[in-house]
PDB file of C-alpha atoms in Angstrom:
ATOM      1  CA  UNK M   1      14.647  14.936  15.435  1.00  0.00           C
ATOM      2  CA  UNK M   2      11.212  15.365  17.471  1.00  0.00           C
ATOM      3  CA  UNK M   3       9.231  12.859  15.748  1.00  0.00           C
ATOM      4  CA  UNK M   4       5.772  12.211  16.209  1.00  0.00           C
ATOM      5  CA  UNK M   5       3.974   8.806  15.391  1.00  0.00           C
ATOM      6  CA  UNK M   6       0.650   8.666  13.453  1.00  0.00           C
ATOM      7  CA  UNK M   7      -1.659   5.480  12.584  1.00  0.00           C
ATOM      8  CA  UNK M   8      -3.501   5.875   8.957  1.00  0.00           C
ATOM      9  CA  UNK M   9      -7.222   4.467   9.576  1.00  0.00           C
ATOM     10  CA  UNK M  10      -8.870   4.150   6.163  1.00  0.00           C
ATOM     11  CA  UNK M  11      -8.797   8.068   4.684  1.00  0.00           C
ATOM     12  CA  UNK M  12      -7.724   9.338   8.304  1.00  0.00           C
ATOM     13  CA  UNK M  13      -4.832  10.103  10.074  1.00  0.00           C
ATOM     14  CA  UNK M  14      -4.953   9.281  14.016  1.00  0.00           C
ATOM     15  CA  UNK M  15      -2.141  10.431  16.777  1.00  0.00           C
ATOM     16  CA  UNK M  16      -0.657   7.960  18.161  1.00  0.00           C
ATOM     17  CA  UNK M  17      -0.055   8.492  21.941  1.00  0.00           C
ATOM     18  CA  UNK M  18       3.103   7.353  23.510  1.00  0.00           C
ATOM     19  CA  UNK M  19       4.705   7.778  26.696  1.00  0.00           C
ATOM     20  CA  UNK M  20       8.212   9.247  26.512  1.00  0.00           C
ATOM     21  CA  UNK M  21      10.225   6.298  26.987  1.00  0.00           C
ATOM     22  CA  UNK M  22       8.569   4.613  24.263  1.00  0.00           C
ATOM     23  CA  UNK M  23       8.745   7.749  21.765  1.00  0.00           C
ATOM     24  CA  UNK M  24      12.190   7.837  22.138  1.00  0.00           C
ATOM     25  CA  UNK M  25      12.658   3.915  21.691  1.00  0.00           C
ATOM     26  CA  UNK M  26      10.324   4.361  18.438  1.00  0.00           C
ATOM     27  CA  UNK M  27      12.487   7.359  17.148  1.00  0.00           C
ATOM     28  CA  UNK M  28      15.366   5.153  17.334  1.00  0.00           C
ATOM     29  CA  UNK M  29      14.075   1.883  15.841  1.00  0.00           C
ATOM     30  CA  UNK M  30      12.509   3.924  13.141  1.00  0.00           C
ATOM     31  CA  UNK M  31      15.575   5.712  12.348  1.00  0.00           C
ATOM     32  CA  UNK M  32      17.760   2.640  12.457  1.00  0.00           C
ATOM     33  CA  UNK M  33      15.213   1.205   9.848  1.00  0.00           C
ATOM     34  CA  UNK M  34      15.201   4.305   7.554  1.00  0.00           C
ATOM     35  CA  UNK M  35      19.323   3.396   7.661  1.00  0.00           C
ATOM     36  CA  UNK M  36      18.993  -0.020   5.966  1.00  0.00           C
ATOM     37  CA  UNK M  37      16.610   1.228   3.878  1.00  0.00           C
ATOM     38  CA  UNK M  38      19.198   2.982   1.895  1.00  0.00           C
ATOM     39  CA  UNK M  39      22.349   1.077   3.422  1.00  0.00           C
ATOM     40  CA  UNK M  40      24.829   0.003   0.736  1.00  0.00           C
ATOM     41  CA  UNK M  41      22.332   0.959  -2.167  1.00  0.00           C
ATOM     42  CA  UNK M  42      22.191   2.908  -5.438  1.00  0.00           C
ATOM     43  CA  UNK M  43      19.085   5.385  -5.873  1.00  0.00           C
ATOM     44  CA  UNK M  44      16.768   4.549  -9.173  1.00  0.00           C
ATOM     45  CA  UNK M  45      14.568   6.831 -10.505  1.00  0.00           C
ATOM     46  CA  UNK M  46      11.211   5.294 -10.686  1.00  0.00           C
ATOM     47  CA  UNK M  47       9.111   4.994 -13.880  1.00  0.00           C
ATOM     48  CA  UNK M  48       7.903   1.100 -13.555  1.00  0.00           C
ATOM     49  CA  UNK M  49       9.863   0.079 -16.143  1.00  0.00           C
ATOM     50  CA  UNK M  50      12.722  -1.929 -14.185  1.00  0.00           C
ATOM     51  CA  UNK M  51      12.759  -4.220 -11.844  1.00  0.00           C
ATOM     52  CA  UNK M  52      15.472  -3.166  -8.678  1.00  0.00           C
ATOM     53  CA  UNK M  53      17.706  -5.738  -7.258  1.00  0.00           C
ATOM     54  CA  UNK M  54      18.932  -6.109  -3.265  1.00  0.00           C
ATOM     55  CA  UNK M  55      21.763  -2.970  -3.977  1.00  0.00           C
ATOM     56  CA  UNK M  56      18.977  -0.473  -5.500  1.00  0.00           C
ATOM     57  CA  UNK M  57      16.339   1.818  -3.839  1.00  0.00           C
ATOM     58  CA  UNK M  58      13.516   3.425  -5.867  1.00  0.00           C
ATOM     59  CA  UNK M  59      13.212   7.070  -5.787  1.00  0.00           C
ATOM     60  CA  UNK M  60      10.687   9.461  -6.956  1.00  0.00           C
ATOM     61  CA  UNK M  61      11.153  13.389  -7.111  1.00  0.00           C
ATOM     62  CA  UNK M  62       7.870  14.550  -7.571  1.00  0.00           C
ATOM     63  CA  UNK M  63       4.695  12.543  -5.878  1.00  0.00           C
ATOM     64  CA  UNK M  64       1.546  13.646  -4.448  1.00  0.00           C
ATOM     65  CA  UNK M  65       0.989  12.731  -0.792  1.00  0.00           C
ATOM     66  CA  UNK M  66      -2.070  12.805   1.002  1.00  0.00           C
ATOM     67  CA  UNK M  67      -2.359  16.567   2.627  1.00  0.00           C
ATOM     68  CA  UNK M  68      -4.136  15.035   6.300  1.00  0.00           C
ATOM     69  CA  UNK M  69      -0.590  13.148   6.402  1.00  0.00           C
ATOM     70  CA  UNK M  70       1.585  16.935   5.800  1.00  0.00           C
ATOM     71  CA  UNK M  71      -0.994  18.537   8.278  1.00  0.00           C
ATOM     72  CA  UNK M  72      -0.313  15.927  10.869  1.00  0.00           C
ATOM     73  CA  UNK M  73       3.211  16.147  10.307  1.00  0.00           C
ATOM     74  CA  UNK M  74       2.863  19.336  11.083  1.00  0.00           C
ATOM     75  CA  UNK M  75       0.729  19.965  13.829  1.00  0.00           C
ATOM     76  CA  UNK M  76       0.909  16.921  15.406  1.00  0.00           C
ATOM     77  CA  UNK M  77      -1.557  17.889  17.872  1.00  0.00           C
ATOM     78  CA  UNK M  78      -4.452  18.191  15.905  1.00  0.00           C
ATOM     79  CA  UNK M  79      -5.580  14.297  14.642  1.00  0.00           C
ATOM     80  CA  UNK M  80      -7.800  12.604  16.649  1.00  0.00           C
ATOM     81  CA  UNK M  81      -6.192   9.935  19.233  1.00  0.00           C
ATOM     82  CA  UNK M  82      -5.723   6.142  18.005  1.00  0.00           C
ATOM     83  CA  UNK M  83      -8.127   4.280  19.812  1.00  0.00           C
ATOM     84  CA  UNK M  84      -7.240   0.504  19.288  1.00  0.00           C
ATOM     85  CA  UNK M  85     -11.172  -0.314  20.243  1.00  0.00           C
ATOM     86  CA  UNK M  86     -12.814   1.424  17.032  1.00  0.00           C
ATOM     87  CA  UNK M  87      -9.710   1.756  14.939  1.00  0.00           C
ATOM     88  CA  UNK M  88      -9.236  -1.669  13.932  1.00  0.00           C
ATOM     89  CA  UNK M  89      -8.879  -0.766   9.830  1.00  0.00           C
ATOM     90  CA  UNK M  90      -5.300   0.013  10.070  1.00  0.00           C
ATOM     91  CA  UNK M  91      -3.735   0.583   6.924  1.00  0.00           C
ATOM     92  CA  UNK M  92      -0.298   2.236   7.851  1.00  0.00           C
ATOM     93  CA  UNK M  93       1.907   3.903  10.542  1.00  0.00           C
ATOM     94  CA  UNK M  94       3.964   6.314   9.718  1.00  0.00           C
ATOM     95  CA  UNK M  95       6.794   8.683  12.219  1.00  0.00           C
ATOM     96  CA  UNK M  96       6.720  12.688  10.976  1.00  0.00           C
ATOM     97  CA  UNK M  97       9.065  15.364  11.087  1.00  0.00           C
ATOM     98  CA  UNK M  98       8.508  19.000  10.001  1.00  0.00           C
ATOM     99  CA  UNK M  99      11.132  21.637   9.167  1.00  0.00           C
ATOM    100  CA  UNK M 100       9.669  24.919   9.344  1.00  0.00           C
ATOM    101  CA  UNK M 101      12.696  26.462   7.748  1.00  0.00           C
ATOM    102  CA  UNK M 102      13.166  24.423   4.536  1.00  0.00           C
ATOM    103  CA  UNK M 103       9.096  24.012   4.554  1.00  0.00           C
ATOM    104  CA  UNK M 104      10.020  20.307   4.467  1.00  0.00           C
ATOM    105  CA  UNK M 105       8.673  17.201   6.089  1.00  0.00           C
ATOM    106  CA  UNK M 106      10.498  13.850   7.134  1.00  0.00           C
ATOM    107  CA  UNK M 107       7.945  10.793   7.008  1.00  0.00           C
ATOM    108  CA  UNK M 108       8.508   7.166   7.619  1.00  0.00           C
ATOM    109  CA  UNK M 109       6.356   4.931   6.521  1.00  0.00           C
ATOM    110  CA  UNK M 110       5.427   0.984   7.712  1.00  0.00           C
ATOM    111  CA  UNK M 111       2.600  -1.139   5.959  1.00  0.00           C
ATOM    112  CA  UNK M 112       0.528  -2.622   8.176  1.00  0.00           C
ATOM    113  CA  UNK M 113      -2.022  -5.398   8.052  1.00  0.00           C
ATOM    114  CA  UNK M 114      -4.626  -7.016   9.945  1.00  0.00           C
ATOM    115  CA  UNK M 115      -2.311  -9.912  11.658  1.00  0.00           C
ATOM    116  CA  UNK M 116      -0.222  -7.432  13.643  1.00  0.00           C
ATOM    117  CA  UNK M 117      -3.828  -6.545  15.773  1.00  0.00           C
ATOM    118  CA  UNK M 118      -3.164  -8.306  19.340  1.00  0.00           C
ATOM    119  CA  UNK M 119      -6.692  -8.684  20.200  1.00  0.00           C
ATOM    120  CA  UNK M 120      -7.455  -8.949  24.077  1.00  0.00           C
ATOM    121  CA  UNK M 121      -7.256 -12.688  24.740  1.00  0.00           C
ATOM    122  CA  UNK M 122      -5.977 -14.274  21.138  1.00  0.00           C
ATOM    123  CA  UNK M 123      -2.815 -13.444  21.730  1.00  0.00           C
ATOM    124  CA  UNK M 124      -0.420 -14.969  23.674  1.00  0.00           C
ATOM    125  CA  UNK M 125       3.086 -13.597  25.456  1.00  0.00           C
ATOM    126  CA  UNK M 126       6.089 -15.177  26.744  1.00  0.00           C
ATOM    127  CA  UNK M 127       7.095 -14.840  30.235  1.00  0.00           C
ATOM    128  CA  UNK M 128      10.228 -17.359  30.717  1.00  0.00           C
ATOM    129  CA  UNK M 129       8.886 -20.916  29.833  1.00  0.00           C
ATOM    130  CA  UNK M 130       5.070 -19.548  30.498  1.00  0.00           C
ATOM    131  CA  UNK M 131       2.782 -18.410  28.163  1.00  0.00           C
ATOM    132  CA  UNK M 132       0.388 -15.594  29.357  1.00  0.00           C
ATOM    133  CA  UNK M 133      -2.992 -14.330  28.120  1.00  0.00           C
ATOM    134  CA  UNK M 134      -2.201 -11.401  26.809  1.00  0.00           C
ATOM    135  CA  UNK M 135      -5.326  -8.899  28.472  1.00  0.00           C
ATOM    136  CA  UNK M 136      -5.046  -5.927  26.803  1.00  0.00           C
ATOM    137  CA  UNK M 137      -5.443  -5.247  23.169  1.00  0.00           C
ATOM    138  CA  UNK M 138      -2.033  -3.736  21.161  1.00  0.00           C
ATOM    139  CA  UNK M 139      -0.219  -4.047  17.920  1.00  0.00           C
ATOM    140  CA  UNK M 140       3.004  -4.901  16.663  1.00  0.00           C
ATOM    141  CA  UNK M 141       5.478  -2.888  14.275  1.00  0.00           C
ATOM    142  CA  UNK M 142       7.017  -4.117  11.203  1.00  0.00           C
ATOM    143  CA  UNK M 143      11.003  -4.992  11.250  1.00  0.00           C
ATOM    144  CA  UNK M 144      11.431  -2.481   8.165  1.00  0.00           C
ATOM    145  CA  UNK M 145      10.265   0.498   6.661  1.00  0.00           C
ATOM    146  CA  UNK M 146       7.544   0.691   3.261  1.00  0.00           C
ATOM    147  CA  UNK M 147       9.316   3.668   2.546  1.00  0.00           C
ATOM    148  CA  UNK M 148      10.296   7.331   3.428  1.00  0.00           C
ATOM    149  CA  UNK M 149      10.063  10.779   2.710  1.00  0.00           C
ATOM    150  CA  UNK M 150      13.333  12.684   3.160  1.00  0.00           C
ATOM    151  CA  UNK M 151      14.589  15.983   1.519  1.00  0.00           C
ATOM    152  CA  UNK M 152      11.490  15.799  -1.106  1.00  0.00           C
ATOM    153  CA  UNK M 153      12.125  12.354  -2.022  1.00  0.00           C
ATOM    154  CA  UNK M 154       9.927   9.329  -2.106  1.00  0.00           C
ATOM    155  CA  UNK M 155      12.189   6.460  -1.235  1.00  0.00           C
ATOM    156  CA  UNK M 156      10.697   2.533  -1.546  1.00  0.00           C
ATOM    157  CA  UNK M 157      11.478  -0.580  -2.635  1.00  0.00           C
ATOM    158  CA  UNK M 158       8.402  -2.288  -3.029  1.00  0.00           C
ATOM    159  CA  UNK M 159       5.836  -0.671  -5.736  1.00  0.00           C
ATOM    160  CA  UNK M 160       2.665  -2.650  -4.483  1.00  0.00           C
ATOM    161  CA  UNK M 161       3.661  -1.775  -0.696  1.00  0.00           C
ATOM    162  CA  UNK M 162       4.502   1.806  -1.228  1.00  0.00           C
ATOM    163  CA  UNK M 163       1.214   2.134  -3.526  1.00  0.00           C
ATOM    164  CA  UNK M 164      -0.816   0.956  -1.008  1.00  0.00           C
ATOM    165  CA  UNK M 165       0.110   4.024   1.451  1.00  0.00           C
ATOM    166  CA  UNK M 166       1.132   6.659  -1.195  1.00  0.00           C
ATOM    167  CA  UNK M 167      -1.036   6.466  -5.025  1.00  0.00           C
ATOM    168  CA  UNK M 168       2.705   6.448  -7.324  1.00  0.00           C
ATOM    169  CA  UNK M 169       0.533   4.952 -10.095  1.00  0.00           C
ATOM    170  CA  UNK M 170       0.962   7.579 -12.194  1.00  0.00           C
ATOM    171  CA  UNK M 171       4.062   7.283 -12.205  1.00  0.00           C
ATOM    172  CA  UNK M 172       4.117   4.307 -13.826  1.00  0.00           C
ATOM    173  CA  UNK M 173       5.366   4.295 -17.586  1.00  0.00           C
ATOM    174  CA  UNK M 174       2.016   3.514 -19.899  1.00  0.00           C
ATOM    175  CA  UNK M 175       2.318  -0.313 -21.137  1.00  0.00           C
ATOM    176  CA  UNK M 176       3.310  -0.701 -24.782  1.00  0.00           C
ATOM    177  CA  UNK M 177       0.506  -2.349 -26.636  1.00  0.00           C
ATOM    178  CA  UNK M 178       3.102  -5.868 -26.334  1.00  0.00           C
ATOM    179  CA  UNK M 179       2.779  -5.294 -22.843  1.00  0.00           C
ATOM    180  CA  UNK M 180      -0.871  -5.278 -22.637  1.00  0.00           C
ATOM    181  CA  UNK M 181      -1.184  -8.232 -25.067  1.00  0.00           C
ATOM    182  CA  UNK M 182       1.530  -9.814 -22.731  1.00  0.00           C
ATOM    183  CA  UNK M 183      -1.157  -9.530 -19.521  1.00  0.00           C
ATOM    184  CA  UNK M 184      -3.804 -10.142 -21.780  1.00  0.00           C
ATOM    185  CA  UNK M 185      -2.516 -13.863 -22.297  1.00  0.00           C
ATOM    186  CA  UNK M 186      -1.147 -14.787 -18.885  1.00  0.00           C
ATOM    187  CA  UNK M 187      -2.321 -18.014 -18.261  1.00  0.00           C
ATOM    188  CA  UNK M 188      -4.201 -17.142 -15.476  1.00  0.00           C
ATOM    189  CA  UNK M 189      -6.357 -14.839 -17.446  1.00  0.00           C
ATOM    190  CA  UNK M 190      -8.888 -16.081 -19.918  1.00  0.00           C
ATOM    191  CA  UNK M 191      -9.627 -13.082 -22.070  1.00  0.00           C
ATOM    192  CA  UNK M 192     -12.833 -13.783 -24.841  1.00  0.00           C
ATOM    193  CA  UNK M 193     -12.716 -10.998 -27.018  1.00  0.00           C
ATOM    194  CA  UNK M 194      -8.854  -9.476 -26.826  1.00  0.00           C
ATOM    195  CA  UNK M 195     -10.319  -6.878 -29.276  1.00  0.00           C
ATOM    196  CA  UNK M 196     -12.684  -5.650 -27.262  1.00  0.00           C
ATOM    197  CA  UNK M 197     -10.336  -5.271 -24.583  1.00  0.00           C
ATOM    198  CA  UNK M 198      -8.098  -3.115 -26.487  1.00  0.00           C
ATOM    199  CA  UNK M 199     -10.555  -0.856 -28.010  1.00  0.00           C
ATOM    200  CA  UNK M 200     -11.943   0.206 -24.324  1.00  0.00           C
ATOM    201  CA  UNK M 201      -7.707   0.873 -23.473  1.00  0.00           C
ATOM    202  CA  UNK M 202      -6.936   4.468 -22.583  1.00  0.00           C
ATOM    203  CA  UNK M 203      -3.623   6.067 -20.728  1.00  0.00           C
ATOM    204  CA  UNK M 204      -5.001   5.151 -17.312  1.00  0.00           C
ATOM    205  CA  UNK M 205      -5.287   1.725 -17.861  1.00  0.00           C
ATOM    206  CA  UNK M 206      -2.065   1.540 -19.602  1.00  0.00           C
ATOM    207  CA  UNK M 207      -0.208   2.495 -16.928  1.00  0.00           C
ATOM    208  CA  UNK M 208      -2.829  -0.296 -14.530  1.00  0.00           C
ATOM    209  CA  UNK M 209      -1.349  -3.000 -16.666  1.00  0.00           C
ATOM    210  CA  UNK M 210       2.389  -1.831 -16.334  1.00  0.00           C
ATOM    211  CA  UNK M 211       1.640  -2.163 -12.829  1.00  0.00           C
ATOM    212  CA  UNK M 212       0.542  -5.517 -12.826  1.00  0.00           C
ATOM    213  CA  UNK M 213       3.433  -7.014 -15.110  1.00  0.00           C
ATOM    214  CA  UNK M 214       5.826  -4.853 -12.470  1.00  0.00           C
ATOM    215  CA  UNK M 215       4.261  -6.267  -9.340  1.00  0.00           C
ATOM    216  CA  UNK M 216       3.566 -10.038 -10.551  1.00  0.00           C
ATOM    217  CA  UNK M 217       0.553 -10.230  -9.229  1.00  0.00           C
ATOM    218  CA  UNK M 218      -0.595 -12.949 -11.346  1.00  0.00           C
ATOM    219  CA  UNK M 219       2.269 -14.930 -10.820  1.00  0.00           C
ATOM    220  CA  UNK M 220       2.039 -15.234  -7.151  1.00  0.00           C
ATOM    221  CA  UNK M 221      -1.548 -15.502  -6.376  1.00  0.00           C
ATOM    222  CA  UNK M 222      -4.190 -17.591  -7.100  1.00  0.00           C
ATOM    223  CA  UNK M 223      -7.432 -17.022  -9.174  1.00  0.00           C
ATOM    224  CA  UNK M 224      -9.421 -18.181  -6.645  1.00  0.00           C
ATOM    225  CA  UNK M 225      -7.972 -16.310  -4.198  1.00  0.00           C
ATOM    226  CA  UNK M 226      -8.529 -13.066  -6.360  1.00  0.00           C
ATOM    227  CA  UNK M 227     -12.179 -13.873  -6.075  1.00  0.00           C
ATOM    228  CA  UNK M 228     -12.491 -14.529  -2.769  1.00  0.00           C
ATOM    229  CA  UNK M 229     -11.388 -11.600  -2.096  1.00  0.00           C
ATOM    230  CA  UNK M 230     -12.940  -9.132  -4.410  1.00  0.00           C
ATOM    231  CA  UNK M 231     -16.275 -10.790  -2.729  1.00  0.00           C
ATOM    232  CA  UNK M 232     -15.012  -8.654   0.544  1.00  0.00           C
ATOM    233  CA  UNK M 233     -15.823  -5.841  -1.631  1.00  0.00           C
ATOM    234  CA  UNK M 234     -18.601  -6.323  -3.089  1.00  0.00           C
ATOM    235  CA  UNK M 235     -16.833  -7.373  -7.004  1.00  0.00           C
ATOM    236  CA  UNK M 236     -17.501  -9.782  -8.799  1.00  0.00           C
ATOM    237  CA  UNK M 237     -14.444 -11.355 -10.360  1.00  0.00           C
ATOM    238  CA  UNK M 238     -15.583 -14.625 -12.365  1.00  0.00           C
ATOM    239  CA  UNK M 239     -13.157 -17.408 -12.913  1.00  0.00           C
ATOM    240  CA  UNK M 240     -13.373 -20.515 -15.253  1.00  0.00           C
ATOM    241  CA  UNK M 241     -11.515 -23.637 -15.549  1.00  0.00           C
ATOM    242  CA  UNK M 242      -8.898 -23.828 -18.593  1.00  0.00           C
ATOM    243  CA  UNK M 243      -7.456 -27.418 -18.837  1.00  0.00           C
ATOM    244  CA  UNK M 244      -8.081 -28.168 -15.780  1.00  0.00           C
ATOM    245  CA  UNK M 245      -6.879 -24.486 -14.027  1.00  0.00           C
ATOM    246  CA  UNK M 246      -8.201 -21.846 -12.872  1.00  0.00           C
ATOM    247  CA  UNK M 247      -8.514 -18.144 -14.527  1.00  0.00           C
ATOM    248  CA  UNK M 248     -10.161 -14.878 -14.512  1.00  0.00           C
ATOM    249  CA  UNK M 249     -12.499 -14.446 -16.915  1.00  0.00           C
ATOM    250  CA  UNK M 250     -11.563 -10.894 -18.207  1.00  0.00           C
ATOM    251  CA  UNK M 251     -14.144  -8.445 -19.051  1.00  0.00           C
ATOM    252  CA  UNK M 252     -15.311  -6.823 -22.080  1.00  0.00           C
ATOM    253  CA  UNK M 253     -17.094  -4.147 -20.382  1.00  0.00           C
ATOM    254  CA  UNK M 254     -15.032  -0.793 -19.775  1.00  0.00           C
ATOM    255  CA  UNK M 255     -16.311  -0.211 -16.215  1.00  0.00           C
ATOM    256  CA  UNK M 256     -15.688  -3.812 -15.322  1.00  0.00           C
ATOM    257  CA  UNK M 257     -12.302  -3.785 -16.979  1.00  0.00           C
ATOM    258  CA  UNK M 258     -11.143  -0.315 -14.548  1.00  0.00           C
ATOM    259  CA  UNK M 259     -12.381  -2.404 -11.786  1.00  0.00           C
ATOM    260  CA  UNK M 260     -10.499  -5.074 -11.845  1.00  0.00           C
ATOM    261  CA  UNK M 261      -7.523  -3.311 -12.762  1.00  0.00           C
ATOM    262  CA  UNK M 262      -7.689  -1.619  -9.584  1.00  0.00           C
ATOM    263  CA  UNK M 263      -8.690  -4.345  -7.552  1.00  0.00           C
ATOM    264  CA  UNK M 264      -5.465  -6.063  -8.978  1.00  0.00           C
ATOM    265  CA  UNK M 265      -3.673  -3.408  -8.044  1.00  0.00           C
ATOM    266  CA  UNK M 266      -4.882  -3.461  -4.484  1.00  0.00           C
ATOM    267  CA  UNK M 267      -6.852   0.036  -5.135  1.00  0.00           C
ATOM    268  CA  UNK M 268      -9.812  -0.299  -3.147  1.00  0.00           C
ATOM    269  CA  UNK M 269     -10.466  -0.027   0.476  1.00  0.00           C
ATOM    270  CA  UNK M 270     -13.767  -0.252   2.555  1.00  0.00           C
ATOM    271  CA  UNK M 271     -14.713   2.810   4.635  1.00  0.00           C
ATOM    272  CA  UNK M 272     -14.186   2.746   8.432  1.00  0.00           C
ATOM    273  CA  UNK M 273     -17.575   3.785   9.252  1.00  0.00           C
ATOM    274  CA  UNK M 274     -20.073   3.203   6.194  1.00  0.00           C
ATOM    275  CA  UNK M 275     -18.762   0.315   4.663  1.00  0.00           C
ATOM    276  CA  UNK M 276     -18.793   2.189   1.623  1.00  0.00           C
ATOM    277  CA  UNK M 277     -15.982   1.310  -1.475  1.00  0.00           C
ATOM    278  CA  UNK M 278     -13.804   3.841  -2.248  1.00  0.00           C
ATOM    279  CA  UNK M 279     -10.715   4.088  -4.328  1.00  0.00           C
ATOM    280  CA  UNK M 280      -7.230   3.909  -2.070  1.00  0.00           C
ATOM    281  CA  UNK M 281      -5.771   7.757  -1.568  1.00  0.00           C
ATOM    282  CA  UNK M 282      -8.745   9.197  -3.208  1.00  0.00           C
ATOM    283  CA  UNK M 283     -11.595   9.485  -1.440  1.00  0.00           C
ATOM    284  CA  UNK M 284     -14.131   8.661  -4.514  1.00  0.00           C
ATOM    285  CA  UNK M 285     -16.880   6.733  -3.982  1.00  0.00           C
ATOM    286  CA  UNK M 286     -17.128   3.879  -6.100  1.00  0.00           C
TER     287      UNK M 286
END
């Protein structure tokens, strides 16, 4: 397989250049990863409605993937080089294969984030019982794969991780209105008017909510943590004390409400050059 190796920048697909030895090192580790992936586990069709255990692998038969990734895939000659100086806003790196015959690509996918940047001079390497400078920037690859495309399939096992490189939303089954009511009074959520909460509920924010009870994102981080962040982007997520913990206040205002659905969903991402909000794998300004 004559992969090529790409680096997703906000909205953009870069090349990544490699000498030989190193392509052929990277076609190995990230076939050897796309192995465990599935090693010793049962395919599920994903629809958000069950959680896999350590024997299962999502898959999805029909997804929409971003076309600059196909194009890439298959003329790998035509992105725009990586250049670790300007392209700091990595948000995945993915291997591509394209079969002309079966009009088919191969794609596998890593997350990436922010602490695998080796910044010239904050990083530093082993050499024996010596530490080094390190003097040129790099980055570092993940130990697994986020997921892969193979024979049309979307293969994952992590909805928030996947989500984050491919939108599988929609593929989400819509929350019951138990499930919503079941969000609605997590204790880390104070919600004023439930009512008005419901009546601004339509089909996409059914399936937000689904997403949210799937991923646990209010179980495993912090209020305060939510609004620190959103700050980054320029939301405005207000919390409240409620005996003696913290909680999002939840709006009552529809616009508000598909915000922060999205932000809890890890949906937005800044652009590379303007700073400007846009929805992940959509390209709309927010």
């Amino acid at each position: 397989m004559a992969m090529h190796f790409f680096v997703v920048v906000g909205h953009t697909v870069k090349r990544m250049r490699v000498d030989n030895t190193t392509q052929n090192t990277l076609i190995e580790m990230f076939s050897e990863q796309y192995d465990q992936l599935l090693e010793n586990r049962t395919r599920v069709a994903f629809d958000g409605s069950y959680n896999i255990d350590e024997t299962e692998v999502y898959e999805l038969s029909k997804f929409d993937i971003d076309a600059s990734m196909i194009d890439a895939v298959k003329q790998p000659q035509s992105p725009d080089d990586f250049n670790l100086k300007t392209d700091e806003h990595i948000k995945a790196i993915f291997a591509g294969d394209y079969d002309r015959k079966a009009n088919m690509p191969t794609i596998y996918f890593q997350s990436f984030n922010k602490g695998r940047l080796l910044k010239k001079g904050f990083t530093l390497l082993g050499d024996g019982n010596t530490l080094k400078e390190n003097k040129k920037a790099g980055i570092t690859l993940d130990t697994k794969l986020a997921g892969a495309v193979v024979d049309g399939k979307l293969l994952f096992r992590n909805y928030r991780t996947m989500n984050s490189i491919v939108d599988i939303s929609k593929f989400y089954n819509e929350a019951t209105n138990e499930q919503i009511d079941q969000v609605l009074e997590h204790d880390r959520l104070l919600v004023e008017d439930a009512d008005a909460v419901r009546g601004h509920v339509n089909s996409w924010m059914r399936r937000r909510f689904t997403a949210i009870l799937q991923s646990g994102v209010l179980d495993t981080v912090t209020p305060r943590k939510i609004s620190g962040r959103a700050k980054k982007y320029g939301l405005e997520v207000n919390t409240k004390k409620v005996d003696d913990k913290d909680a999002i206040v939840f709006p009552t205002d529809k616009k508000q409400i598909k915000s922060l659905l999205t932000f809890l969903n890890e949906g937005y991402f800044e652009g590379e050059l303007t700073g400007t909000l846009f929805q992940t794998n959509s390209q709309r300004k927010v």
